[in-house]
Coordinates of C-alpha atoms and ligand atoms in Angstrom, one line a residue:
X1 CA -0.1 -0.1 0.0
X2 CA 1.5 3.4 -1.1
X3 CA 0.4 6.7 -0.3
X4 CA 0.4 8.0 -3.9
X5 CA 1.0 6.3 -7.2
X6 CA 1.6 8.4 -10.6
X7 CA 0.6 6.3 -13.4
X8 CA 1.8 6.3 -16.9
X9 CA 4.1 9.2 -16.7
X10 CA 7.2 9.8 -19.3
X11 CA 10.3 10.5 -17.6
X12 CA 13.3 13.0 -18.4
X13 CA 15.5 10.1 -19.3
X14 CA 13.4 9.1 -22.1
X15 CA 11.5 6.2 -20.3
X16 CA 7.8 6.2 -21.1
X17 CA 4.5 4.5 -19.3
X18 CA 6.2 4.5 -15.9
X19 CA 4.4 4.3 -12.6
X20 CA 5.9 6.3 -9.6
X21 CA 4.8 5.0 -6.4
X22 CA 5.5 7.3 -3.3
X23 CA 5.4 6.1 0.5
X24 CA 6.0 8.2 3.6
X25 CA 7.4 11.3 1.7
X26 CA 9.8 9.2 -0.6
X27 CA 9.7 7.7 -3.8
X28 CA 9.2 3.7 -2.9
X29 CA 9.0 2.4 -6.6
X30 CA 9.7 3.6 -10.4
X31 CA 8.5 0.9 -12.9
X32 CA 5.9 0.1 -15.3
X33 CA 2.7 -1.3 -14.1
X34 CA 3.0 -1.2 -10.5
X35 CA 0.5 -3.8 -9.2
X36 CA -0.5 -2.2 -5.7
X37 CA -3.1 0.0 -4.4
X38 CA -2.5 3.7 -3.0
X39 CA -4.4 6.1 -1.0
X40 CA -4.4 8.5 -4.0
X41 CA -3.7 7.8 -7.8
X42 CA -2.8 10.2 -10.4
X43 CA -3.2 9.4 -14.2
X44 CA -0.2 11.3 -15.9
X45 CA -1.8 10.1 -19.4
X46 CA 1.8 10.1 -20.8
X47 CA 2.9 13.4 -19.8
X48 CA 6.2 14.3 -18.4
X49 CA 7.0 13.8 -14.8
X50 CA 10.2 15.5 -13.6
X51 CA 11.8 16.2 -10.3
X52 CA 10.9 19.9 -9.3
X53 CA 12.8 22.9 -11.0
X54 CA 15.6 24.3 -9.2
X55 CA 16.8 28.2 -9.2
X56 CA 20.4 28.3 -7.9
X57 CA 20.2 32.2 -8.3
X58 CA 17.8 34.3 -7.3
X59 CA 17.2 37.7 -5.3
X60 CA 14.0 37.1 -3.1
X61 CA 14.6 40.4 -1.2
X62 CA 14.1 42.5 -4.4
X63 CA 11.4 40.6 -6.1
X64 CA 8.2 42.3 -6.8
X65 CA 9.3 45.5 -5.9
X66 CA 9.0 47.1 -9.5
X67 CA 8.3 50.6 -9.4
X68 CA 9.5 51.1 -5.9
X69 CA 10.4 53.8 -5.3
X70 CA 10.7 54.6 -9.1
X71 CA 11.2 52.7 -12.4
X72 CA 14.5 52.0 -13.8
X73 CA 14.8 54.4 -16.6
X74 CA 18.0 53.3 -18.4
X75 CA 17.2 49.8 -17.8
X76 CA 20.8 49.1 -16.9
X77 CA 22.5 46.9 -14.2
X78 CA 24.1 50.2 -12.6
X79 CA 20.8 52.1 -12.3
X80 CA 19.3 48.8 -10.9
X81 CA 22.0 48.8 -8.4
X82 CA 21.6 52.7 -7.6
X83 CA 17.7 52.1 -7.6
X84 CA 17.7 49.2 -5.2
X85 CA 20.1 51.5 -2.6
X86 CA 17.2 54.0 -2.8
X87 CA 14.8 51.2 -1.8
X88 CA 16.8 49.4 0.8
X89 CA 16.9 52.1 3.7
X90 CA 13.2 52.4 3.7
X91 CA 11.8 48.9 3.1
X92 CA 10.2 47.2 6.3
X93 CA 10.5 43.5 7.2
X94 CA 6.7 43.1 6.8
X95 CA 6.8 44.3 3.2
X96 CA 9.9 41.9 2.4
X97 CA 8.3 39.2 4.0
X98 CA 5.0 39.6 2.0
X99 CA 6.6 40.0 -1.3
X100 CA 8.6 37.0 -0.9
X101 CA 5.9 34.7 0.2
X102 CA 3.8 35.9 -2.8
X103 CA 7.0 35.0 -5.1
X104 CA 7.1 31.7 -3.3
X105 CA 3.5 31.1 -4.3
X106 CA 4.2 31.6 -7.8
X107 CA 7.3 29.5 -7.5
X108 CA 5.2 26.5 -6.2
X109 CA 2.7 26.8 -9.1
X110 CA 5.4 26.6 -11.3
X111 CA 7.3 23.3 -9.8
X112 CA 9.9 25.4 -8.8
X113 CA 10.8 24.0 -5.1
X114 CA 14.2 24.8 -4.5
X115 CA 15.7 28.3 -4.6
X116 CA 19.1 29.7 -3.7
X117 CA 18.4 33.3 -3.0
X118 CA 21.1 36.1 -2.4
X119 CA 20.1 38.6 0.3
X120 CA 21.8 41.8 0.5
X121 CA 23.7 42.4 3.7
X122 CA 25.0 46.1 2.8
X123 CA 22.2 47.8 4.8
X124 CA 23.5 47.3 8.6
X125 CA 20.0 46.9 9.9
X126 CA 19.7 43.5 8.0
X127 CA 16.3 43.6 8.0
X128 CA 16.5 42.0 4.4
X129 CA 18.2 39.0 6.5
X130 CA 15.5 39.0 9.1
X131 CA 12.8 38.8 6.8
X132 CA 14.4 36.2 4.5
X133 CA 15.4 34.0 7.5
X134 CA 11.6 34.2 8.6
X135 CA 10.3 33.2 4.9
X136 CA 12.8 30.2 5.0
X137 CA 11.4 29.0 7.8
X138 CA 7.7 29.5 6.8
X139 CA 8.1 28.0 3.4
X140 CA 10.2 25.1 4.4
X141 CA 7.2 22.7 4.0
X142 CA 7.1 23.2 0.5
X143 CA 10.2 25.2 -0.8
X144 CA 14.1 24.4 0.1
X145 CA 15.0 28.1 0.3
X146 CA 19.1 28.7 0.8
X147 CA 20.2 32.1 1.5
X148 CA 23.4 33.8 0.4
X149 CA 24.9 36.7 2.3
X150 CA 25.4 39.2 -0.4
X151 CA 27.4 42.3 -0.1
X152 CA 25.6 44.1 -3.1
X153 CA 27.4 47.5 -2.5
X154 CA 30.7 45.6 -2.4
X155 CA 32.4 43.8 0.4
X156 CA 35.1 46.2 0.8
X157 CA 33.5 49.2 -1.0
X158 CA 30.6 49.6 1.4
X159 CA 31.7 50.6 4.9
X160 CA 29.6 48.2 6.7
X161 CA 29.6 45.0 4.7
X162 CA 32.8 43.2 6.4
X163 CA 30.6 43.3 9.9
X164 CA 27.2 43.1 8.2
X165 CA 28.1 39.9 6.2
X166 CA 29.7 38.1 9.4
X167 CA 26.5 38.9 11.3
X168 CA 24.4 37.5 8.7
X169 CA 26.1 34.3 8.7
X170 CA 25.8 34.4 12.8
X171 CA 22.2 34.5 12.2
X172 CA 22.0 31.5 10.2
X173 CA 22.5 32.4 6.5
X174 CA 23.9 29.2 4.5
X175 CA 26.1 30.5 2.1
X176 CA 29.0 33.2 1.5
X177 CA 28.4 35.5 -1.3
X178 CA 30.4 38.3 -2.9
X179 CA 30.8 40.7 -5.7
X180 CA 34.6 41.2 -6.6
X181 CA 34.0 43.1 -9.9
X182 CA 32.1 46.0 -8.0
X183 CA 34.8 46.7 -5.7
X184 CA 36.8 49.7 -6.2
X185 CA 39.8 48.3 -8.0
X186 CA 40.9 44.8 -9.3
X187 CA 43.1 44.3 -6.6
X188 CA 40.6 44.8 -3.7
X189 CA 38.0 42.5 -6.0
X190 CA 40.9 39.8 -5.6
X191 CA 41.3 40.7 -2.0
X192 CA 37.6 40.2 -1.2
X193 CA 37.6 36.8 -3.0
X194 CA 40.4 35.6 -0.9
X195 CA 38.7 37.1 2.4
X196 CA 35.4 35.6 1.4
X197 CA 36.7 32.1 0.7
X198 CA 38.7 32.1 4.1
X199 CA 35.2 33.1 5.8
X200 CA 33.7 30.0 4.2
X201 CA 36.5 27.7 4.9
X202 CA 36.5 28.8 8.6
X203 CA 32.9 28.4 9.0
X204 CA 32.5 25.3 6.7
X205 CA 30.2 27.0 4.2
X206 CA 29.8 27.1 0.5
X207 CA 30.6 30.2 -1.7
X208 CA 28.5 31.7 -4.3
X209 CA 29.9 34.8 -5.7
X210 CA 28.4 37.3 -8.2
X211 CA 31.5 36.9 -10.4
X212 CA 32.4 39.2 -13.4
X213 CA 29.0 40.3 -14.3
X214 CA 30.6 42.6 -16.7
X215 CA 31.5 43.1 -20.5
X216 CA 35.3 43.8 -19.4
X217 CA 37.3 41.2 -20.9
X218 CA 40.0 42.2 -18.1
X219 CA 37.6 41.2 -15.5
X220 CA 39.1 37.9 -14.3
X221 CA 38.0 37.4 -10.8
X222 CA 37.1 33.8 -11.6
X223 CA 40.6 33.1 -11.9
X224 CA 41.2 34.2 -8.5
X225 CA 38.0 32.6 -7.3
X226 CA 39.2 29.1 -8.7
X227 CA 42.7 29.6 -7.2
X228 CA 41.3 30.3 -3.9
X229 CA 38.6 27.6 -3.8
X230 CA 41.7 25.1 -4.5
X231 CA 44.1 27.1 -1.8
X232 CA 41.3 26.7 1.2
X233 CA 40.1 23.2 -0.2
X234 CA 36.5 24.3 -1.2
X235 CA 36.6 22.2 -4.4
X236 CA 33.0 21.5 -5.3
X237 CA 31.4 24.0 -2.9
X238 CA 32.0 27.0 -4.9
X239 CA 29.7 28.8 -7.3
X240 CA 30.6 31.6 -10.0
X241 CA 27.4 33.3 -11.0
X242 CA 27.1 35.2 -14.1
X243 CA 30.8 35.0 -15.3
X244 CA 29.6 37.3 -18.3
X245 CA 32.9 38.6 -18.9
X246 CA 34.2 35.2 -20.2
X247 CA 31.7 36.3 -23.4
X248 CA 34.2 39.0 -24.1
X249 CA 37.7 37.3 -23.0
X250 CA 40.6 36.4 -25.3
X251 CA 40.1 32.8 -26.6
X252 CA 43.6 31.7 -25.7
X253 CA 43.3 33.1 -22.1
X254 CA 39.7 31.1 -21.8
X255 CA 41.5 28.0 -23.0
X256 CA 43.7 28.2 -19.9
X257 CA 41.1 29.4 -17.6
X258 CA 38.5 26.7 -18.1
X259 CA 41.0 23.9 -17.1
X260 CA 41.7 25.9 -13.7
X261 CA 37.8 26.1 -13.2
X262 CA 37.6 22.2 -13.7
X263 CA 40.5 21.7 -11.1
X264 CA 38.4 23.7 -8.6
X265 CA 35.2 22.1 -9.5
X266 CA 33.7 25.4 -9.8
X267 CA 30.0 25.5 -10.5
X268 CA 29.1 27.9 -13.3
X269 CA 25.8 29.6 -12.7
X270 CA 24.7 32.0 -15.9
X271 CA 21.5 33.9 -15.9
X272 CA 20.3 33.9 -19.3
X273 CA 17.4 36.2 -19.1
X274 CA 19.4 38.8 -17.0
X275 CA 22.8 38.6 -18.8
X276 CA 21.0 38.9 -22.4
X277 CA 19.2 42.0 -21.2
X278 CA 22.0 43.9 -19.2
X279 CA 25.1 43.2 -20.7
X280 CA 26.4 44.8 -24.0
X281 CA 24.9 47.9 -23.0
X282 CA 28.0 49.9 -24.0
X283 CA 28.2 48.3 -27.4
X284 CA 26.6 49.8 -30.5
X285 CA 26.7 47.1 -33.2
X286 CA 27.4 44.4 -33.2
X287 CA 26.2 43.8 -29.6
X288 CA 27.5 41.2 -27.5
X289 CA 25.4 38.8 -25.7
X290 CA 27.1 38.8 -22.4
X291 CA 26.3 35.4 -21.5
X292 CA 29.0 33.1 -20.6
X293 CA 30.2 30.3 -22.6
X294 CA 27.8 27.7 -21.8
X295 CA 28.6 25.0 -24.2
X296 CA 32.3 25.2 -23.8
X297 CA 32.0 24.8 -19.9
X298 CA 29.6 21.9 -20.2
X299 CA 31.9 20.4 -22.6
X300 CA 34.8 20.6 -20.2
X301 CA 32.7 18.8 -17.6
X302 CA 31.8 21.8 -15.5
X303 CA 28.6 21.8 -13.6
X304 CA 26.6 24.5 -15.4
X305 CA 23.1 25.6 -13.8
X306 CA 20.8 28.6 -15.0
X307 CA 19.3 31.0 -12.6
X308 CA 16.3 33.2 -12.7
X309 CA 18.0 36.0 -10.9
X310 CA 15.2 38.5 -10.9
X311 CA 11.4 38.8 -11.1
X312 CA 9.9 42.3 -11.4
X313 CA 12.5 44.1 -9.7
X314 CA 14.6 47.1 -10.2
X315 CA 16.8 45.0 -12.6
X316 CA 14.3 43.2 -14.7
X317 CA 10.4 44.0 -15.2
X318 CA 9.8 40.6 -16.6
X319 CA 9.6 37.0 -15.2
X320 CA 7.2 34.8 -14.0
X321 CA 9.0 32.2 -11.7
X322 CA 9.1 29.8 -14.8
X323 CA 12.6 28.0 -14.9
X324 CA 11.6 26.9 -18.6
X325 CA 11.5 30.5 -19.6
X326 CA 14.9 30.6 -18.2
X327 CA 16.0 27.5 -20.4
X328 CA 14.4 28.6 -23.4
X329 CA 16.6 31.9 -23.5
X330 CA 19.6 29.8 -22.7
X331 CA 18.5 27.6 -26.0
X332 CA 18.5 30.8 -28.0
X333 CA 21.4 32.7 -26.5
X334 CA 23.8 29.8 -26.2
X335 CA 22.8 28.5 -29.7
X336 CA 22.2 25.0 -28.1
X337 CA 19.1 23.9 -30.3
X338 CA 20.1 20.4 -31.0
X339 CA 18.3 17.4 -29.3
X340 CA 21.1 16.6 -27.0
X341 CA 21.7 20.2 -26.4
X342 CA 18.1 20.8 -25.3
X343 CA 18.4 17.7 -23.0
X344 CA 21.4 19.3 -21.3
X345 CA 19.5 22.5 -20.8
X346 CA 16.9 20.8 -19.3
X347 CA 19.6 19.3 -16.8
X348 CA 20.7 22.6 -16.0
X349 CA 17.4 23.8 -14.8
X350 CA 17.0 20.5 -12.6
X351 CA 19.7 18.0 -11.9
X352 CA 22.7 20.3 -12.2
X353 CA 21.1 23.0 -10.2
X354 CA 20.3 20.3 -7.4
X355 CA 24.2 19.6 -7.4
X356 CA 25.2 23.3 -7.1
X357 CA 22.7 23.4 -4.1
X358 CA 24.2 20.4 -2.7
X359 CA 20.6 19.1 -2.5
X360 CA 20.0 15.4 -0.9
X361 CA 17.4 13.0 -1.9
X362 CA 16.8 14.9 -5.1
X363 CA 15.9 12.9 -8.2
X364 CA 13.3 10.0 -9.4
X365 CA 15.0 6.9 -8.2
X366 CA 13.7 4.8 -5.5
X367 CA 14.5 6.4 -2.2
X368 CA 14.7 10.1 -3.5
X369 CA 12.3 12.6 -2.0
X370 CA 8.7 12.3 -3.3
X371 CA 8.8 15.5 -5.0
X372 CA 7.6 15.5 -8.5
X373 CA 6.1 17.7 -11.3
X374 CA 3.8 16.5 -13.9
X375 CA 3.6 18.9 -16.8
X376 CA 1.4 19.4 -19.8
X377 CA 4.0 17.8 -22.2
X378 CA 5.1 14.6 -23.3
X379 CA 9.1 15.0 -23.0
X380 CA 11.7 17.4 -22.1
X381 CA 11.9 18.8 -25.6
X382 CA 8.4 19.9 -25.6
X383 CA 8.4 21.1 -22.3
X384 CA 11.3 23.6 -23.4
X385 CA 9.3 24.6 -26.3
X386 CA 5.8 25.0 -24.8
X387 CA 6.6 26.0 -21.1
X388 CA 3.6 24.1 -20.7
X389 CA 1.1 24.0 -17.4
X390 CA 2.4 22.3 -14.3
X391 CA -0.5 19.9 -14.0
X392 CA 0.0 18.9 -10.5
X393 CA 3.2 19.6 -8.0
X394 CA 3.9 17.1 -5.5
X395 CA 6.1 17.6 -2.5
X396 CA 6.9 14.8 -0.4
X397 CA 4.2 12.7 -1.7
X398 CA 1.4 15.4 -1.4
X399 CA 0.0 17.6 -4.0
X400 CA 0.8 21.2 -3.3
X401 CA -0.4 22.8 -6.4
X402 CA -2.7 21.8 -9.4
X403 CA -3.3 23.8 -12.6
X404 CA -6.0 22.9 -15.2
X405 CA -4.5 22.1 -18.7
X406 CA -4.4 24.6 -21.3
X407 CA -7.0 23.5 -23.9
X408 CA -7.8 25.9 -26.7
X409 CA -11.1 26.2 -28.2
X410 CA -11.4 27.1 -32.1
X411 CA -14.3 28.5 -34.0
X412 CA -13.4 28.3 -37.5
X413 CA -15.6 27.4 -40.5
X414 CA -15.5 25.4 -43.6
X415 CA -13.2 22.7 -42.1
X416 CA -13.2 20.2 -38.9
X417 CA -11.8 22.5 -36.0
X418 CA -9.5 20.9 -33.5
X419 CA -10.0 21.8 -29.7
X420 CA -6.3 21.0 -29.2
X421 CA -4.0 23.8 -29.7
X422 CA -0.8 21.8 -30.6
X423 CA 0.1 20.6 -27.0
X424 CA -0.6 17.0 -27.8
X425 CA 1.5 17.1 -31.0
X426 CA 4.2 14.5 -30.8
X427 CA 7.1 15.4 -33.4
X428 CA 9.4 12.5 -34.4
X429 CA 13.0 12.8 -33.7
Ligands
LIG1 FE1 22.2 38.2 -9.1

């Protein structure tokens, strides 16, 4: 007797017609035609069942604050940072909690059940940290929320950041952040990387830095991050977010850099929506894309996962918590439209991100957490193309969100009309 059986599901690895049984919050069986009963059954009717989406890079303290206290007129990264600096001193804990919880509700309906959020520690009040710690506790039954102590205004450039970052970690923030390309000089950026990696080593914490979010090919803080990772024995526990300057770097230099990233076990987190929108702003034409070298990093064996980064905040007026939108942009910007390429992109939204976050019990194997999302698509390729409805979102064997399938109605004359808008079209590969 199981608590829940999902019948006739297709899996991300291509297996079709599979049943998934869950007992006591964990996956107890994954096989065809499970001959047993369950307290609840869901017929997936040949739709895709996947582990939940994982967002490895987000800013939950800023989300849904679009227009507060004013709009970003230039649409640039720098005006976004300045605008957030205007809002930060006046925002209240209650406002932050309310907006973050609303975003988490949206995330659940999108099958997004694991989020790593940076939390700005530049304001010594640390109201952002207090708010996000409260949110982390409140959403724990349905979302795993990791928090990164992020010195948005610079670890050395902001007078209060050194103290504030340590206090945030004392309060229970999970990960050490940084922003070396925003320090006053390259050398201070490098010094910040060393200091922050030392803190992580001393405290036994992971590292996730905004690193080289710049079009400057000489912004090479990823080099220092890889070196300090090895020096402090942090291999596999360090993430470099954005890495946008790699797009503009000299090819020979990159050919020597990537092996050093491999040696350090760096996790790379590009943010396709934000990078394509905010980078290349000083270019006329041709305009650079500003996203890091995804294919080359993947080919080298580096763990690449994609972040949403922002939704309706000073930097980004778009977004919906849909990681498939992130993946769709990645396909376009990284020019990875082949079938195997798309499968790698889907992995970057799921299993790769889970590895970046160090999640335990993630996956669809027996013994994993009973966390499953059923989509109105037959496979991962269709999911990336259609960004379809999440028909059911299951957390520890319990349905936490349902959305009705999207079915169109046609009112055409002169020929038989289909009520199907193409979601059930299965292309032959
Ligand atoms: Fe970010």
